[in-house]
Structures are given as structure tokens and as C-alpha cells.
Short mmCIF file of C-alpha atoms in Angstrom, two decimals:
data_model
loop_
_atom_site.label_atom_id
_atom_site.label_comp_id
_atom_site.label_asym_id
_atom_site.label_seq_id
_atom_site.Cartn_x
_atom_site.Cartn_y
_atom_site.Cartn_z
CA MET A 1 21.44 -27.92 -14.60
CA LYS A 2 19.46 -26.34 -12.89
CA HIS A 3 16.31 -23.65 -14.26
CA ILE A 4 15.87 -20.55 -11.99
CA ILE A 5 12.40 -18.71 -13.78
CA VAL A 6 11.57 -15.58 -12.14
CA ILE A 7 8.59 -13.44 -13.34
CA GLY A 8 8.06 -10.62 -13.21
CA GLY A 9 11.02 -7.88 -14.50
CA GLY A 10 10.64 -4.86 -11.70
CA PRO A 11 13.00 -4.04 -8.68
CA ALA A 12 13.85 -7.34 -6.79
CA GLY A 13 13.46 -9.87 -10.03
CA VAL A 14 16.07 -8.19 -11.90
CA ALA A 15 18.16 -8.25 -9.41
CA ALA A 16 17.47 -11.95 -8.73
CA ALA A 17 18.14 -13.01 -12.12
CA GLN A 18 21.82 -11.09 -12.85
CA HIS A 19 22.86 -11.95 -9.30
CA ALA A 20 21.90 -15.05 -10.36
CA ALA A 21 23.55 -15.08 -13.18
CA LYS A 22 26.40 -14.46 -11.75
CA LYS A 23 26.74 -16.80 -9.00
CA LEU A 24 25.52 -19.10 -11.47
CA SER A 25 27.55 -21.13 -14.60
CA GLU A 26 26.10 -21.51 -18.09
CA THR A 27 27.31 -25.58 -16.44
CA GLU A 28 25.07 -24.92 -13.24
CA ALA A 29 21.62 -23.54 -14.49
CA LYS A 30 19.50 -21.80 -16.65
CA ILE A 31 17.92 -19.01 -15.57
CA THR A 32 14.69 -17.69 -17.48
CA LEU A 33 13.22 -13.54 -16.72
CA VAL A 34 8.97 -13.58 -17.36
CA GLU A 35 8.36 -9.63 -18.12
CA LYS A 36 4.92 -8.86 -19.41
CA ARG A 37 6.35 -5.18 -20.95
CA GLY A 38 9.19 -4.29 -23.78
CA PHE A 39 10.56 -2.42 -21.39
CA PHE A 40 11.75 -0.63 -17.50
CA TYR A 41 9.17 1.45 -16.16
CA HIS A 42 11.18 2.61 -13.22
CA SER A 43 7.52 3.45 -10.49
CA VAL A 44 9.98 6.14 -8.95
CA GLY A 45 10.84 8.31 -11.77
CA ALA A 46 7.71 8.03 -12.36
CA LEU A 47 6.23 11.48 -10.35
CA ARG A 48 9.08 13.86 -11.38
CA ALA A 49 8.11 12.38 -14.98
CA MET A 50 3.59 12.89 -13.76
CA VAL A 51 5.26 16.65 -12.54
CA ASP A 52 7.85 17.10 -15.54
CA THR A 53 7.01 15.43 -19.05
CA SER A 54 11.22 16.02 -20.48
CA PHE A 55 11.64 13.60 -17.97
CA ILE A 56 9.51 11.08 -18.79
CA PRO A 57 11.96 8.89 -21.55
CA ASN A 58 13.89 8.62 -18.35
CA ILE A 59 11.66 5.35 -16.32
CA LEU A 60 11.19 3.82 -20.18
CA ILE A 61 14.67 1.59 -19.83
CA PRO A 62 15.31 -0.86 -22.03
CA TYR A 63 16.35 -4.67 -21.18
CA ASP A 64 18.42 -4.53 -24.20
CA ASN A 65 21.62 -4.48 -22.41
CA ILE A 66 20.58 -6.00 -18.93
CA PHE A 67 21.85 -10.31 -18.73
CA LYS A 68 24.39 -8.64 -20.79
CA GLY A 69 27.69 -11.13 -21.18
CA TYR A 70 25.18 -14.27 -19.63
CA SER A 71 24.75 -16.67 -22.30
CA HIS A 72 22.70 -19.24 -19.86
CA VAL A 73 20.31 -15.82 -18.84
CA GLU A 74 16.46 -15.73 -21.25
CA LEU A 75 13.71 -12.23 -21.47
CA LYS A 76 10.74 -14.48 -22.24
CA PHE A 77 8.55 -10.43 -22.63
CA ALA A 78 5.42 -12.85 -21.86
CA THR A 79 1.87 -13.13 -19.86
CA VAL A 80 1.56 -15.92 -17.18
CA ASP A 81 -1.61 -18.04 -18.38
CA SER A 82 -1.03 -20.54 -14.82
CA ILE A 83 1.24 -22.37 -12.64
CA SER A 84 1.01 -26.01 -11.54
CA TYR A 85 2.60 -26.14 -8.28
CA ASP A 86 3.14 -29.49 -7.83
CA THR A 87 4.50 -30.15 -11.82
CA LYS A 88 6.17 -27.41 -12.09
CA THR A 89 5.23 -25.80 -14.94
CA VAL A 90 4.37 -22.15 -15.63
CA THR A 91 2.24 -21.32 -19.14
CA PHE A 92 2.61 -18.71 -20.64
CA THR A 93 1.86 -16.69 -23.58
CA SER A 94 4.90 -14.16 -25.49
CA THR A 95 4.31 -11.95 -27.43
CA ASN A 96 7.05 -10.21 -29.52
CA LEU A 97 5.70 -6.66 -30.07
CA LEU A 98 4.57 -6.31 -27.52
CA ASP A 99 6.02 -3.15 -27.30
CA ASP A 100 4.10 -1.68 -30.47
CA PRO A 101 -0.47 -1.70 -30.28
CA PRO A 102 -2.05 -5.69 -29.54
CA GLU A 103 -2.78 -5.57 -33.76
CA SER A 104 0.54 -4.94 -34.72
CA ALA A 105 1.54 -8.12 -32.37
CA THR A 106 2.21 -12.07 -32.99
CA THR A 107 2.02 -14.25 -30.05
CA GLN A 108 2.18 -17.77 -28.62
CA LYS A 109 1.51 -19.60 -25.37
CA GLU A 110 4.98 -22.03 -24.67
CA THR A 111 5.08 -24.10 -21.02
CA LEU A 112 8.23 -24.54 -19.24
CA SER A 113 9.46 -26.54 -16.36
CA TYR A 114 11.53 -25.30 -13.52
CA ASP A 115 13.80 -26.61 -10.07
CA TYR A 116 12.98 -23.30 -8.73
CA LEU A 117 10.27 -20.57 -9.11
CA ILE A 118 10.42 -17.04 -7.54
CA ILE A 119 7.37 -14.64 -8.47
CA ALA A 120 7.74 -11.04 -8.23
CA THR A 121 4.76 -9.13 -9.83
CA GLY A 122 4.87 -6.08 -7.23
CA SER A 123 1.68 -4.47 -6.94
CA SER A 124 0.02 -2.65 -8.68
CA TYR A 125 -0.99 1.82 -8.31
CA LEU A 126 -3.71 4.01 -9.86
CA SER A 127 -2.02 4.84 -13.26
CA PRO A 128 0.26 6.15 -14.50
CA ILE A 129 2.41 6.13 -11.84
CA LYS A 130 2.75 2.41 -12.39
CA PRO A 131 0.48 1.67 -15.20
CA SER A 132 -3.03 0.01 -15.47
CA LYS A 133 -2.24 -3.92 -16.00
CA ALA A 134 -3.16 -3.84 -19.57
CA VAL A 135 -1.46 -1.14 -20.62
CA PHE A 136 2.12 -2.80 -22.68
CA ASN A 137 3.06 -0.12 -25.13
CA ARG A 138 5.61 2.91 -25.06
CA GLU A 139 2.28 4.90 -26.91
CA ASP A 140 -0.32 4.95 -23.36
CA ILE A 141 1.95 5.14 -21.37
CA ILE A 142 3.80 8.53 -22.57
CA LYS A 143 -0.39 9.73 -23.11
CA ASP A 144 -1.19 9.09 -19.54
CA LEU A 145 1.92 11.18 -18.13
CA THR A 146 1.47 13.91 -20.67
CA LEU A 147 -1.91 14.43 -20.34
CA THR A 148 -2.30 14.26 -16.17
CA ALA A 149 1.41 16.61 -16.32
CA GLU A 150 -0.92 18.38 -18.53
CA ASN A 151 -3.41 19.18 -15.77
CA ILE A 152 -1.53 19.83 -12.74
CA LYS A 153 -0.09 22.43 -14.27
CA LYS A 154 -3.20 24.53 -15.38
CA ALA A 155 -4.18 22.96 -10.78
CA GLU A 156 -2.93 26.45 -8.98
CA ARG A 157 -4.06 23.98 -6.30
CA VAL A 158 -3.82 20.74 -5.26
CA LEU A 159 -4.41 18.49 -2.71
CA VAL A 160 -2.12 15.08 -1.69
CA ILE A 161 -3.42 12.44 -0.57
CA GLY A 162 -1.25 10.32 1.38
CA GLY A 163 1.23 9.94 3.50
CA GLY A 164 3.22 7.09 2.48
CA ALA A 165 6.56 7.75 0.65
CA VAL A 166 5.09 8.08 -3.50
CA GLY A 167 2.47 11.08 -1.03
CA ILE A 168 5.66 12.72 -0.04
CA GLU A 169 7.38 12.37 -3.32
CA MET A 170 4.69 13.46 -5.44
CA ALA A 171 4.01 16.48 -3.26
CA GLY A 172 8.28 17.26 -3.04
CA GLU A 173 8.41 16.81 -6.50
CA LEU A 174 4.85 19.42 -7.15
CA LYS A 175 6.39 22.04 -4.67
CA ALA A 176 10.37 21.72 -6.80
CA TYR A 177 8.83 22.67 -10.16
CA TYR A 178 5.62 24.81 -8.75
CA PRO A 179 6.93 26.65 -6.66
CA ASP A 180 4.97 28.81 -6.83
CA LYS A 181 1.18 26.41 -6.17
CA LYS A 182 -0.53 25.70 -3.18
CA ILE A 183 0.73 21.79 -2.47
CA MET A 184 -0.65 20.55 0.23
CA LEU A 185 -0.45 16.21 1.72
CA LEU A 186 -2.74 14.80 3.71
CA ASP A 187 -3.31 12.13 5.28
CA SER A 188 -6.21 10.74 7.85
CA ASN A 189 -2.39 9.26 10.87
CA GLU A 190 -0.51 12.11 12.76
CA GLU A 191 2.39 11.73 11.20
CA LEU A 192 3.85 10.68 7.79
CA LEU A 193 5.27 7.20 6.60
CA SER A 194 3.09 5.96 9.86
CA ASN A 195 3.15 2.55 8.53
CA GLN A 196 6.61 2.19 8.33
CA ASN A 197 9.39 2.13 11.32
CA VAL A 198 11.32 5.05 10.85
CA PRO A 199 10.59 6.97 14.01
CA LYS A 200 13.81 9.26 12.68
CA LEU A 201 13.46 9.59 8.99
CA ARG A 202 9.56 11.05 10.27
CA PRO A 203 10.56 14.16 11.79
CA CYS A 204 13.16 14.49 9.34
CA ILE A 205 10.67 14.69 5.93
CA LYS A 206 8.20 16.50 8.15
CA GLU A 207 10.82 19.54 8.17
CA ALA A 208 12.41 19.11 4.95
CA LEU A 209 8.66 19.02 3.33
CA LEU A 210 7.55 22.94 5.61
CA ASN A 211 11.05 23.92 4.33
CA LEU A 212 9.82 23.39 0.89
CA GLY A 213 6.12 24.46 1.56
CA VAL A 214 3.97 21.61 1.11
CA GLU A 215 1.50 21.75 3.61
CA LEU A 216 1.05 19.30 5.54
CA ILE A 217 -2.70 17.50 6.41
CA LEU A 218 -2.14 16.01 9.17
CA GLY A 219 -4.84 13.17 11.68
CA GLN A 220 -7.63 14.40 8.70
CA ARG A 221 -10.04 12.21 6.54
CA LEU A 222 -12.56 13.11 3.50
CA THR A 223 -15.37 12.10 4.05
CA GLU A 224 -15.72 11.56 -0.24
CA ARG A 225 -13.88 8.14 -0.89
CA PHE A 226 -11.31 8.95 -4.03
CA THR A 227 -10.11 5.42 -6.50
CA SER A 228 -8.88 7.62 -9.12
CA HIS A 229 -7.60 11.27 -9.35
CA GLN A 230 -9.32 14.09 -9.73
CA PHE A 231 -9.09 17.30 -11.85
CA GLY A 232 -11.16 19.97 -11.23
CA THR A 233 -12.40 22.67 -9.11
CA LYS A 234 -13.77 21.08 -6.13
CA SER A 235 -14.17 22.22 -2.18
CA LEU A 236 -14.21 18.84 0.38
CA VAL A 237 -15.27 18.69 3.72
CA THR A 238 -12.81 16.64 6.39
CA GLU A 239 -14.29 13.79 9.02
CA ASP A 240 -13.57 17.27 11.59
CA GLY A 241 -15.80 20.20 9.56
CA THR A 242 -12.49 21.46 8.33
CA THR A 243 -13.21 22.14 4.44
CA ILE A 244 -10.49 22.11 1.64
CA GLU A 245 -10.30 23.76 -2.55
CA SER A 246 -8.56 21.92 -4.60
CA ASP A 247 -8.03 22.47 -8.18
CA ALA A 248 -6.45 18.96 -8.94
CA GLN A 249 -6.64 15.92 -6.05
CA LEU A 250 -4.02 13.38 -6.86
CA VAL A 251 -4.58 9.87 -4.86
CA CYS A 252 -0.84 8.30 -3.61
CA VAL A 253 -2.75 5.74 -1.79
CA GLY A 254 -3.59 2.64 -1.91
CA MET A 255 -1.25 -0.39 -2.58
CA ILE A 256 -2.40 -3.47 -3.86
CA PRO A 257 -0.46 -6.29 -3.76
CA ASN A 258 0.03 -8.47 -7.40
CA ILE A 259 -1.06 -12.02 -6.02
CA ASP A 260 -2.93 -13.27 -9.21
CA LEU A 261 -1.01 -16.14 -9.46
CA MET A 262 -1.95 -17.13 -6.04
CA LYS A 263 -5.32 -15.95 -6.18
CA ASP A 264 -6.88 -19.94 -7.40
CA TYR A 265 -4.94 -21.26 -4.43
CA PRO A 266 -6.61 -19.17 -1.08
CA GLU A 267 -4.85 -21.13 1.78
CA ASN A 268 -0.07 -19.49 0.51
CA LEU A 269 -2.47 -16.18 1.36
CA ASP A 270 -2.69 -14.23 4.92
CA GLU A 271 -6.04 -13.67 6.80
CA ASN A 272 -6.88 -10.69 4.67
CA GLY A 273 -5.98 -12.56 1.32
CA ARG A 274 -4.39 -9.03 0.29
CA PHE A 275 -0.87 -10.97 0.60
CA ILE A 276 1.29 -14.24 -0.40
CA LYS A 277 2.43 -15.25 3.11
CA VAL A 278 6.42 -16.36 3.07
CA LYS A 279 8.39 -17.54 5.66
CA ASP A 280 11.22 -15.86 5.90
CA THR A 281 14.12 -17.39 3.45
CA MET A 282 11.44 -16.43 1.50
CA GLN A 283 9.80 -19.47 0.74
CA VAL A 284 5.75 -19.54 0.22
CA ASP A 285 5.15 -20.82 3.62
CA SER A 286 2.77 -24.27 2.97
CA SER A 287 3.04 -27.74 4.15
CA TRP A 288 2.73 -28.75 1.15
CA SER A 289 6.49 -29.78 -0.66
CA TYR A 290 5.85 -28.47 -3.94
CA TYR A 291 6.57 -24.63 -2.73
CA GLU A 292 9.48 -25.95 -1.24
CA ASN A 293 11.16 -24.28 -3.92
CA VAL A 294 8.68 -21.90 -4.89
CA PHE A 295 9.60 -18.33 -3.21
CA VAL A 296 8.19 -14.64 -3.34
CA LEU A 297 10.12 -11.16 -3.15
CA GLY A 298 8.75 -7.33 -2.89
CA ASP A 299 4.91 -6.29 -2.53
CA ALA A 300 3.24 -9.13 -3.53
CA SER A 301 4.49 -11.19 0.11
CA ASP A 302 3.67 -10.49 3.76
CA HIS A 303 7.79 -10.57 4.05
CA PRO A 304 8.28 -7.97 7.19
CA THR A 305 10.49 -5.86 4.68
CA PRO A 306 9.58 -2.27 3.67
CA LYS A 307 7.62 -2.46 0.33
CA LEU A 308 10.46 0.23 -1.15
CA ALA A 309 12.01 -1.32 -4.48
CA TYR A 310 15.69 -0.34 -2.87
CA TRP A 311 14.58 -3.46 -0.29
CA ALA A 312 13.12 -5.58 -3.29
CA MET A 313 16.27 -5.37 -4.66
CA ASP A 314 17.89 -5.85 -1.64
CA GLN A 315 15.49 -9.22 -1.49
CA GLY A 316 15.99 -10.15 -4.64
CA LYS A 317 19.72 -10.66 -4.15
CA HIS A 318 19.69 -12.39 -0.67
CA LEU A 319 17.48 -14.64 -2.22
CA ALA A 320 19.48 -15.18 -5.70
CA LEU A 321 22.36 -16.09 -3.34
CA SER A 322 20.68 -17.79 -1.09
CA ILE A 323 19.12 -20.28 -4.49
CA ALA A 324 22.58 -20.34 -6.54
CA ALA A 325 23.96 -21.97 -1.39
CA ASN A 326 21.97 -24.75 -1.89
CA ILE A 327 22.03 -25.80 -5.76
CA TYR A 328 25.58 -26.10 -4.00
CA THR A 329 23.32 -28.37 -1.18
CA LEU A 330 23.18 -25.68 1.27
CA PRO A 331 20.13 -24.91 3.21
CA PHE A 332 17.90 -21.72 2.56
CA GLU A 333 19.37 -18.86 4.37
CA LEU A 334 16.84 -16.59 6.92
CA GLY A 335 15.40 -12.75 4.26
#
């Protein structure tokens, strides 16, 4: 029997574990999913919850029934301490009450061996678009979302910084919920979604935002750099001298891949040290044989697949089927 360990309970990790469970029987494989929070944080829906607090319960989803009917899948709520790639072991600290305050939780350290390891640790973003790494319980996340929503409600003019998928969705949610507020979307590029190969989609998105009443400020860069969301009236200036007045500034750029589990092995990172290098098969791109059965999905990898939840889920499904085929002695398929 083979042991598949999946680290990360986001879209990619869950999809990989679910499809592996469906494809492989309990006599063929055991699947362990390691996730640090006791619930799934639906980050795509978080943008709406930042505007409409009644939506908050919809983005904190229990893992209760995620593997219902699959006895060969184990879900462990834990933080991974280290991975020994040469001995194929993962050491983690499990927490019995991760959904409660840290002082009431009990912890236990454990080490497991694997035959296949899937790293699906995703990425970090400014909270509450995604929760801070150190936040595990619902209460703190709900407080952060609620406070953000209250501050947005007070603002008459909101500046959304970033014209990628997150900024576009944020601007759309704001204008749809608050049609009388002035919503501005700023990006330094001349086109929306500039980092994605979607030339046919860009004009459609632009037209939809304009029809909604969002003001687009493209090809402009602020002289001031923001590292967090700001709430308060500001008079900002772009590099070409344009002045922008706003009462709230939401930063929707700055995705940081979660590569901590590979940071001690810089040879496995891309030239900028930002992503984990992978082959087309999503295996870690290394000449060392002990990485042959180590895979990286989603935002943490340098795979050219777009960094979006839909594609992450598709990657997870594809990899699960590829690993199942490999257990049946077939070579890995290209991603």
C-alpha cells in the first residue's frame, strides 16, 4: 500500500486528495491531508464578505463531509514543522482544537513516511483577502472581516490598487453593493489582467466594470507604496502628477507564494527565489532522485498554469490521476 501525503487543504490540495481517494482503493493507497486550519477559507468569496458581512458564514466551510465514504483518507489539522526529502518523512505538530484560541489547544508532534508528497501550500495575501499565516481560529478571522467591512462602509471614495483578478473582483463587489460610492481601480499597466494570457477577456472585463460605474485608472503608478489596506482620507499622487482623492485604499496586489517547506533548498527555487521549480509533470525540478515523487501544485509552483482557484483544482485532479496511474506502473503524465 502506498502512502500519499498532501500538505494544504486549499483548492489544489483538496482536489488532489479527493480524486486520489476516488481512483485508488483502500488496499492500494492511504491518503493523508495535512491542513493547519479546522475549516476551509473560501478566499474567492472573501472579497464579498469584506463588503457584505452577512456573507461571512459562507466562506468558513467545515471539512466535515469532505471525504465522506472514503475510509482510506485521514484529515490531520496540523502545521508542518519540517520535511526530510531524502528519508521521505514529514514532521508536523497536530492541534486538536485549532478552531479555538491557542491557549485552549493541545498539541502533539508526529512524523509520517510517504511514498508520494504533494505540496499545495498556496499563497499569502494581505488579510482578510486571505487570513494571516498565524491565524487559525474563526473568531479572529470574523473580527478582521467585520472591521474591514465597517471601514469600507464609512468610506465614500474607495481606491482599489491592482488590476489583476483580485482587484477586478474587489472593485466589482464594492460597486455592486454600494452603487452610490465612488469606486476607483488603479493599475500601473495599460490593460487589466496584464499578467495573464487572456487577450479576448480583457475588453469584456473592462466594459463590464465601466458599465457598473467603476472608474478605471490604468497606466498609472502611485508615488506612495502601500503594504497594507488603509482607511482614512488621503490625497495620493501618481508618478505623472495626477491627484487621486480617496477615503479607503485596498491593496489587491502582492501575492506571496508559500514556499517555506523548500526555503532551505534554494536550488529548487526559481531565479528570483519566489516559486518552487517544477517540471511539466508538476514534480519538483531536481536531478536528485528523492524528489521524483514530490510534487508542487497551485500558487507555490512556477508551473505556467494561471494562479487561480479553478486551475488549481484542475491541477489537483490531473495529478491525482497521474499518481494513480504511476502506482499502476505507468509514467507520470505532463501537466
